[in-house]
Amino acid sequence: MTAHSGGPSRIDTTVPHSARIWNYWLGGKDNYEVDRVAGDAFRQASPGIDVDARAGRYFLVRTIRYLAGEAGVRQFLDVGTGLPTVDNTHQVAQREAPESRIVYVDNDPLVLLHAQALLTSTPQGATRYIDADLADPESIIASAAGLLDLSRPVGLILSGILGHVTDYDEARSIVRRLLKGLPSGSYLSLHDAPDTDPERAAAQDQYNRTGAVPYILRTPEQIAGYFDGLEIVEPGVVRIPLWRPDLAGADADVSASVGIGGVGRLP
């Protein structure tokens, strides 16, 4: 939830940051007082945000496990990776297939400081961190080619980051341009926050007024639009707790604010 255009070149602790707030909601320690204050205010306005945050993490785990397992994908491009928590992309993928290769992409300075935590790998596989901007998909693809074989399928991961792109048409263009650089048989795993809950919308508006990089809620139809032209994997683009739930009901709560997402295959 952190890759965005126009980001600062240094860590700014005077305004809240979405990656650090997300880390706080997930129980992490890589955040500052300003993030905790904003996170608590958001939680007060939208009490289910902790559940939503965990649902997003569980969805990521399930989709990567599907891609590395059933779909046989061995390469992953995780754009807007954010701060490391538990069950990061490389950990999940390499549990399924130790030879998996993962490229992480972000342009946040705090994430860069934690890059070493991401750059761990099984001996059979590999990971790499790229400091790049979501607004420049071609540069991302070119840099990823230093580790990934772009003649073979890639799992593209976009987890809760496109809301940072203010214009919806631009956000769709970014998805298309990233996919354009990947071969047939690649997959997109994507989820974002919908505008279907008044409490969440009010909390988001309040957050967007703090001076932080804003996050724009989309309609369910707009989120589904990111998958145009792809072969949608069952059960489709749905509330993320409903996408192949298998974690003992850990994210079974399907509230009006919980994210919408899915997985699609590039023909």
Coordinates of N, CA, C and O in Angstrom, one line a residue, residues 128-255:
R128 N 14.9 -9.9 -4.8 CA 15.6 -8.6 -5.0 C 14.6 -7.5 -4.7 O 13.4 -7.6 -4.9
Y129 N 15.2 -6.3 -4.3 CA 14.4 -5.1 -4.0 C 14.7 -4.1 -5.0 O 15.9 -3.8 -5.3
I130 N 13.6 -3.5 -5.6 CA 13.8 -2.4 -6.6 C 13.2 -1.1 -6.1 O 12.0 -1.1 -5.6
D131 N 14.0 -0.1 -6.0 CA 13.5 1.3 -5.6 C 12.9 1.9 -6.9 O 13.7 2.5 -7.7
A132 N 11.6 1.9 -7.1 CA 11.0 2.4 -8.3 C 9.6 2.9 -8.0 O 9.0 2.7 -6.9
D133 N 9.1 3.6 -9.0 CA 7.8 4.4 -8.8 C 6.7 3.7 -9.5 O 6.8 3.3 -10.7
L134 N 5.6 3.5 -8.9 CA 4.4 2.9 -9.5 C 4.0 3.6 -10.7 O 3.4 3.0 -11.7
A135 N 4.2 4.9 -10.8 CA 3.8 5.7 -11.9 C 4.6 5.4 -13.2 O 4.3 5.9 -14.3
D136 N 5.7 4.6 -13.1 CA 6.6 4.3 -14.2 C 6.7 2.8 -14.4 O 7.7 2.2 -14.1
P137 N 5.6 2.2 -14.9 CA 5.5 0.7 -15.1 C 6.6 0.2 -15.9 O 7.2 -0.9 -15.7
E138 N 7.0 0.9 -17.0 CA 8.0 0.4 -17.9 C 9.4 0.3 -17.2 O 10.1 -0.7 -17.5
S139 N 9.7 1.2 -16.3 CA 10.9 1.2 -15.6 C 10.9 0.0 -14.6 O 11.9 -0.7 -14.4
I140 N 9.8 -0.3 -14.0 CA 9.6 -1.4 -13.1 C 9.9 -2.7 -13.9 O 10.7 -3.6 -13.4
I141 N 9.3 -2.9 -15.0 CA 9.4 -4.1 -15.8 C 10.9 -4.3 -16.2 O 11.5 -5.4 -16.2
A142 N 11.5 -3.2 -16.7 CA 12.9 -3.2 -17.1 C 13.8 -3.6 -16.0 O 14.7 -4.5 -16.2
S143 N 13.6 -3.1 -14.8 CA 14.4 -3.4 -13.7 C 14.2 -4.9 -13.2 O 15.1 -5.6 -12.8
A144 N 12.9 -5.3 -13.2 CA 12.6 -6.7 -12.8 C 13.2 -7.7 -13.7 O 13.6 -8.8 -13.2
A145 N 13.5 -7.3 -14.9 CA 14.1 -8.3 -15.9 C 15.5 -8.6 -15.5 O 16.1 -9.6 -16.0
G146 N 16.1 -7.9 -14.5 CA 17.4 -8.3 -14.1 C 17.4 -9.5 -13.2 O 18.5 -10.2 -13.1
L147 N 16.3 -9.9 -12.7 CA 16.2 -11.1 -11.9 C 15.2 -12.1 -12.5 O 15.4 -13.3 -12.5
L148 N 14.1 -11.6 -13.1 CA 13.1 -12.5 -13.6 C 13.3 -12.8 -15.1 O 13.7 -11.9 -15.8
D149 N 12.9 -14.0 -15.5 CA 12.9 -14.4 -16.9 C 11.6 -14.0 -17.5 O 10.6 -14.7 -17.2
L150 N 11.5 -12.9 -18.2 CA 10.2 -12.4 -18.6 C 9.7 -13.1 -19.9 O 8.7 -12.7 -20.5
S151 N 10.3 -14.3 -20.2 CA 9.7 -15.2 -21.2 C 8.9 -16.2 -20.6 O 8.2 -17.0 -21.3
R152 N 8.9 -16.3 -19.2 CA 8.2 -17.2 -18.5 C 7.1 -16.5 -17.6 O 7.3 -15.4 -17.2
P153 N 6.0 -17.2 -17.2 CA 5.0 -16.5 -16.5 C 5.4 -15.9 -15.1 O 6.3 -16.4 -14.5
V154 N 4.8 -14.8 -14.8 CA 5.1 -14.0 -13.6 C 3.8 -13.8 -12.9 O 2.8 -13.5 -13.5
G155 N 3.8 -13.8 -11.5 CA 2.7 -13.5 -10.7 C 2.9 -12.0 -10.3 O 3.8 -11.7 -9.5
L156 N 2.0 -11.1 -10.8 CA 2.1 -9.7 -10.5 C 1.2 -9.5 -9.3 O 0.0 -9.8 -9.3
I157 N 1.7 -8.9 -8.3 CA 1.0 -8.6 -7.0 C 0.8 -7.1 -6.8 O 1.7 -6.3 -6.8
L158 N -0.5 -6.7 -6.7 CA -0.8 -5.3 -6.5 C -1.8 -5.3 -5.3 O -3.0 -5.4 -5.5
S159 N -1.3 -5.2 -4.1 CA -2.1 -5.3 -2.9 C -2.4 -4.0 -2.2 O -1.5 -3.4 -1.6
G160 N -3.6 -3.5 -2.5 CA -4.1 -2.3 -1.8 C -3.3 -1.0 -2.1 O -3.1 -0.2 -1.3
I161 N -2.7 -0.9 -3.3 CA -1.9 0.2 -3.7 C -2.5 1.2 -4.7 O -2.2 2.4 -4.8
L162 N -3.4 0.7 -5.5 CA -3.9 1.5 -6.6 C -4.8 2.7 -6.1 O -5.0 3.6 -6.9
G163 N -5.3 2.6 -4.9 CA -6.0 3.7 -4.4 C -5.2 5.0 -4.2 O -5.6 6.1 -4.1
H164 N -3.8 4.8 -4.2 CA -2.9 5.9 -4.1 C -2.8 6.6 -5.4 O -2.2 7.7 -5.5
V165 N -3.3 6.0 -6.5 CA -3.3 6.7 -7.8 C -4.7 7.4 -7.9 O -5.7 6.8 -8.0
T166 N -4.6 8.8 -7.9 CA -5.8 9.6 -7.7 C -6.8 9.4 -8.9 O -8.0 9.2 -8.7
D167 N -6.3 9.3 -10.1 CA -7.1 9.2 -11.3 C -7.3 7.7 -11.6 O -6.4 7.0 -11.8
Y168 N -8.6 7.3 -11.8 CA -8.9 5.9 -12.0 C -8.4 5.4 -13.4 O -7.8 4.3 -13.5
D169 N -8.5 6.3 -14.4 CA -8.0 5.9 -15.7 C -6.5 5.7 -15.7 O -6.0 4.8 -16.4
E170 N -5.8 6.5 -14.9 CA -4.4 6.3 -14.8 C -4.1 5.0 -14.1 O -3.1 4.3 -14.5
A171 N -4.8 4.7 -13.0 CA -4.6 3.4 -12.3 C -4.8 2.2 -13.2 O -4.0 1.3 -13.2
R172 N -5.9 2.3 -14.1 CA -6.1 1.2 -15.0 C -4.9 1.1 -16.0 O -4.5 0.0 -16.4
S173 N -4.5 2.2 -16.4 CA -3.4 2.3 -17.4 C -2.1 1.6 -16.8 O -1.4 0.9 -17.5
I174 N -1.8 1.9 -15.5 CA -0.7 1.3 -14.9 C -0.8 -0.2 -14.9 O 0.2 -0.9 -15.1
V175 N -2.0 -0.7 -14.5 CA -2.1 -2.2 -14.5 C -1.9 -2.7 -15.9 O -1.2 -3.7 -16.1
R176 N -2.5 -2.1 -16.9 CA -2.3 -2.6 -18.3 C -0.9 -2.6 -18.8 O -0.4 -3.5 -19.4
R177 N -0.2 -1.5 -18.4 CA 1.2 -1.4 -18.8 C 2.2 -2.4 -18.1 O 3.1 -2.9 -18.7
L178 N 1.9 -2.6 -16.9 CA 2.6 -3.7 -16.2 C 2.4 -5.0 -16.8 O 3.3 -5.8 -17.1
L179 N 1.1 -5.3 -17.1 CA 0.8 -6.6 -17.7 C 1.4 -6.7 -19.1 O 1.7 -7.8 -19.6
K180 N 1.5 -5.6 -19.8 CA 2.0 -5.6 -21.2 C 3.4 -6.1 -21.2 O 3.9 -6.7 -22.2
G181 N 4.2 -5.9 -20.1 CA 5.5 -6.4 -20.1 C 5.7 -7.8 -19.6 O 6.9 -8.3 -19.6
L182 N 4.6 -8.5 -19.4 CA 4.7 -9.9 -18.9 C 4.1 -10.8 -20.0 O 3.3 -10.5 -20.8
P183 N 4.6 -12.1 -20.0 CA 4.2 -13.0 -21.0 C 2.8 -13.6 -20.8 O 2.3 -13.6 -19.6
S184 N 2.3 -14.2 -21.8 CA 1.1 -15.0 -21.7 C 1.3 -16.1 -20.6 O 2.4 -16.7 -20.5
G185 N 0.2 -16.3 -19.8 CA 0.3 -17.3 -18.7 C 0.7 -16.6 -17.4 O 0.7 -17.3 -16.4
S186 N 0.9 -15.3 -17.4 CA 1.2 -14.6 -16.2 C -0.1 -14.4 -15.4 O -1.2 -14.5 -16.0
Y187 N -0.1 -14.0 -14.2 CA -1.3 -13.8 -13.4 C -1.2 -12.4 -12.7 O -0.1 -11.9 -12.4
L188 N -2.4 -11.9 -12.4 CA -2.5 -10.7 -11.6 C -3.3 -11.1 -10.3 O -4.4 -11.6 -10.4
S189 N -2.7 -10.8 -9.1 CA -3.4 -10.8 -7.9 C -3.5 -9.4 -7.4 O -2.5 -8.7 -7.2
L190 N -4.8 -9.0 -7.2 CA -5.0 -7.6 -6.8 C -6.2 -7.5 -5.9 O -7.2 -8.2 -6.0
H191 N -6.1 -6.6 -4.9 CA -7.2 -6.2 -4.1 C -7.1 -4.7 -3.7 O -6.0 -4.2 -3.7
D192 N -8.3 -4.1 -3.5 CA -8.3 -2.7 -3.1 C -9.5 -2.5 -2.3 O -10.4 -3.3 -2.2
A193 N -9.6 -1.3 -1.6 CA -10.7 -1.0 -0.7 C -11.8 -0.4 -1.5 O -11.6 0.6 -2.2
P194 N -13.0 -0.9 -1.2 CA -14.2 -0.3 -1.9 C -14.8 0.9 -1.2 O -14.5 1.1 0.0
D195 N -15.7 1.6 -1.9 CA -16.4 2.7 -1.3 C -17.8 2.4 -0.8 O -18.7 3.2 -0.8
T196 N -18.0 1.1 -0.3 CA -19.3 0.6 0.0 C -19.7 0.8 1.4 O -20.8 0.4 1.8
D197 N -18.9 1.4 2.3 CA -19.2 1.5 3.7 C -19.1 3.0 4.1 O -18.0 3.5 4.0
P198 N -20.1 3.6 4.5 CA -20.1 5.0 4.9 C -19.1 5.3 6.0 O -18.4 6.4 6.0
E199 N -18.9 4.4 7.0 CA -18.0 4.7 8.1 C -16.5 4.7 7.5 O -15.7 5.5 7.9
R200 N -16.3 3.7 6.6 CA -14.9 3.6 6.0 C -14.7 4.9 5.2 O -13.5 5.4 5.2
A201 N -15.7 5.3 4.4 CA -15.5 6.5 3.6 C -15.2 7.7 4.4 O -14.3 8.5 4.0
A202 N -15.9 7.9 5.5 CA -15.7 9.0 6.4 C -14.3 9.0 7.0 O -13.6 10.0 7.1
A203 N -13.9 7.8 7.4 CA -12.6 7.7 8.0 C -11.5 7.9 7.0 O -10.5 8.6 7.3
Q204 N -11.7 7.5 5.7 CA -10.7 7.7 4.7 C -10.6 9.2 4.3 O -9.5 9.7 4.1
D205 N -11.8 9.9 4.3 CA -11.8 11.3 4.0 C -11.0 12.1 5.1 O -10.2 13.0 4.8
Q206 N -11.2 11.6 6.4 CA -10.5 12.3 7.5 C -9.0 12.0 7.4 O -8.2 12.9 7.6
Y207 N -8.6 10.8 7.0 CA -7.2 10.5 6.8 C -6.6 11.3 5.7 O -5.5 11.9 5.8
N208 N -7.3 11.4 4.6 CA -6.8 12.1 3.4 C -6.6 13.6 3.7 O -5.8 14.3 3.0
R209 N -7.2 14.1 4.7 CA -7.0 15.6 5.1 C -5.8 15.8 6.0 O -5.5 16.9 6.4
T210 N -5.1 14.7 6.4 CA -4.0 14.8 7.3 C -2.7 15.3 6.7 O -1.7 15.7 7.3
G211 N -2.7 15.4 5.4 CA -1.5 15.8 4.6 C -0.7 14.6 4.1 O 0.3 14.7 3.4
A212 N -1.2 13.4 4.5 CA -0.5 12.1 4.0 C -0.9 11.9 2.5 O -1.9 12.6 2.0
V213 N -0.2 11.1 1.8 CA -0.6 10.7 0.4 C -2.0 10.1 0.5 O -2.3 9.1 1.2
P214 N -3.0 10.7 -0.2 CA -4.4 10.3 -0.1 C -4.6 8.9 -0.7 O -3.8 8.4 -1.5
Y215 N -5.6 8.2 -0.3 CA -6.0 6.9 -0.8 C -7.5 7.0 -1.2 O -8.4 7.5 -0.5
I216 N -7.8 6.7 -2.5 CA -9.1 6.9 -3.1 C -9.8 5.5 -3.1 O -9.3 4.6 -3.7
L217 N -11.0 5.5 -2.5 CA -11.8 4.3 -2.5 C -12.5 4.2 -3.9 O -12.9 5.2 -4.5
R218 N -12.6 3.0 -4.4 CA -13.2 2.7 -5.7 C -14.5 2.0 -5.6 O -14.7 1.2 -4.6
T219 N -15.3 2.0 -6.6 CA -16.5 1.2 -6.6 C -16.1 -0.2 -6.9 O -15.0 -0.5 -7.5
P220 N -16.9 -1.2 -6.5 CA -16.6 -2.6 -6.8 C -16.5 -2.8 -8.3 O -15.6 -3.6 -8.8
E221 N -17.2 -2.1 -9.1 CA -17.1 -2.2 -10.6 C -15.8 -1.7 -11.1 O -15.2 -2.3 -12.0
Q222 N -15.3 -0.6 -10.5 CA -14.0 -0.1 -10.9 C -12.9 -1.1 -10.5 O -11.9 -1.3 -11.3
I223 N -13.0 -1.7 -9.3 CA -11.9 -2.7 -8.9 C -12.0 -3.9 -9.9 O -10.9 -4.3 -10.3
A224 N -13.2 -4.3 -10.2 CA -13.3 -5.4 -11.2 C -12.7 -5.0 -12.5 O -12.2 -5.9 -13.3
G225 N -12.8 -3.7 -12.9 CA -12.3 -3.2 -14.2 C -10.8 -3.4 -14.3 O -10.3 -3.4 -15.5
Y226 N -10.0 -3.5 -13.2 CA -8.6 -3.8 -13.4 C -8.3 -5.1 -14.0 O -7.2 -5.4 -14.5
F227 N -9.3 -6.0 -14.0 CA -9.1 -7.4 -14.5 C -9.6 -7.5 -16.0 O -9.6 -8.6 -16.5
D228 N -10.0 -6.4 -16.6 CA -10.5 -6.5 -18.0 C -9.4 -7.2 -18.9 O -8.3 -6.8 -18.8
G229 N -9.9 -8.1 -19.7 CA -9.0 -8.8 -20.6 C -8.3 -10.0 -20.0 O -7.6 -10.7 -20.8
L230 N -8.5 -10.3 -18.7 CA -7.9 -11.4 -18.1 C -8.9 -12.6 -17.9 O -10.1 -12.3 -17.9
E231 N -8.4 -13.8 -17.8 CA -9.2 -14.9 -17.5 C -9.3 -15.0 -16.0 O -8.3 -15.3 -15.3
I232 N -10.5 -14.8 -15.5 CA -10.7 -14.7 -14.0 C -10.7 -16.0 -13.4 O -11.4 -16.9 -13.8
V233 N -9.9 -16.2 -12.4 CA -9.9 -17.5 -11.6 C -11.0 -17.5 -10.6 O -11.4 -16.5 -10.0
E234 N -11.7 -18.6 -10.5 CA -12.8 -18.8 -9.6 C -12.3 -18.6 -8.2 O -11.2 -18.9 -7.8
P235 N -13.1 -17.9 -7.3 CA -14.6 -17.6 -7.5 C -14.8 -16.2 -8.1 O -15.9 -15.6 -7.9
G236 N -13.8 -15.6 -8.7 CA -14.0 -14.3 -9.4 C -13.5 -13.1 -8.5 O -12.7 -13.3 -7.6
V237 N -13.9 -11.9 -8.9 CA -13.5 -10.7 -8.1 C -14.6 -10.5 -7.1 O -15.7 -10.1 -7.4
V238 N -14.2 -10.8 -5.8 CA -15.2 -10.9 -4.7 C -14.6 -10.2 -3.5 O -13.5 -9.7 -3.4
R239 N -15.4 -10.1 -2.4 CA -14.9 -9.7 -1.1 C -13.8 -10.7 -0.8 O -13.9 -11.9 -0.8
I240 N -12.7 -10.1 -0.4 CA -11.5 -11.0 -0.2 C -11.6 -12.1 0.8 O -10.9 -13.1 0.5
P241 N -12.4 -12.0 1.8 CA -12.5 -13.2 2.7 C -13.2 -14.4 2.0 O -13.1 -15.5 2.4
L242 N -13.9 -14.1 0.9 CA -14.6 -15.1 0.1 C -13.7 -15.8 -1.0 O -14.2 -16.7 -1.6
W243 N -12.5 -15.3 -1.2 CA -11.7 -15.8 -2.2 C -10.9 -17.1 -1.6 O -10.0 -16.9 -0.9
R244 N -11.5 -18.2 -1.9 CA -10.9 -19.5 -1.5 C -10.5 -19.5 0.0 O -9.3 -19.8 0.3
P245 N -11.4 -19.2 0.9 CA -11.1 -19.2 2.3 C -10.6 -20.6 2.8 O -11.3 -21.6 2.5
D246 N -9.5 -20.6 3.5 CA -9.0 -21.9 4.1 C -8.2 -21.7 5.3 O -7.5 -22.7 5.7
L247 N -8.2 -20.6 6.0 CA -7.5 -20.4 7.2 C -8.3 -20.5 8.4 O -8.3 -19.6 9.3
A248 N -9.1 -21.5 8.5 CA -9.9 -21.8 9.7 C -10.8 -20.7 10.1 O -11.0 -20.4 11.2
G249 N -11.3 -20.0 9.0 CA -12.3 -18.9 9.3 C -11.6 -17.7 9.9 O -12.3 -16.8 10.4
A250 N -10.3 -17.5 9.8 CA -9.6 -16.4 10.4 C -10.1 -15.1 9.8 O -10.0 -14.1 10.5
D251 N -10.5 -15.1 8.6 CA -10.9 -13.8 8.0 C -12.3 -14.0 7.4 O -12.7 -13.5 6.4
A252 N -13.2 -14.7 8.1 CA -14.5 -15.0 7.6 C -15.4 -13.8 7.7 O -16.5 -13.9 7.1
D253 N -15.1 -12.8 8.4 CA -16.0 -11.6 8.6 C -16.0 -10.9 7.2 O -15.0 -10.4 6.8
V254 N -17.2 -10.8 6.6 CA -17.3 -10.1 5.4 C -18.2 -8.8 5.6 O -19.4 -8.8 5.5
S255 N -17.5 -7.7 6.0 CA -18.1 -6.5 6.3 C -18.2 -5.6 5.0 O -17.6 -5.9 4.0

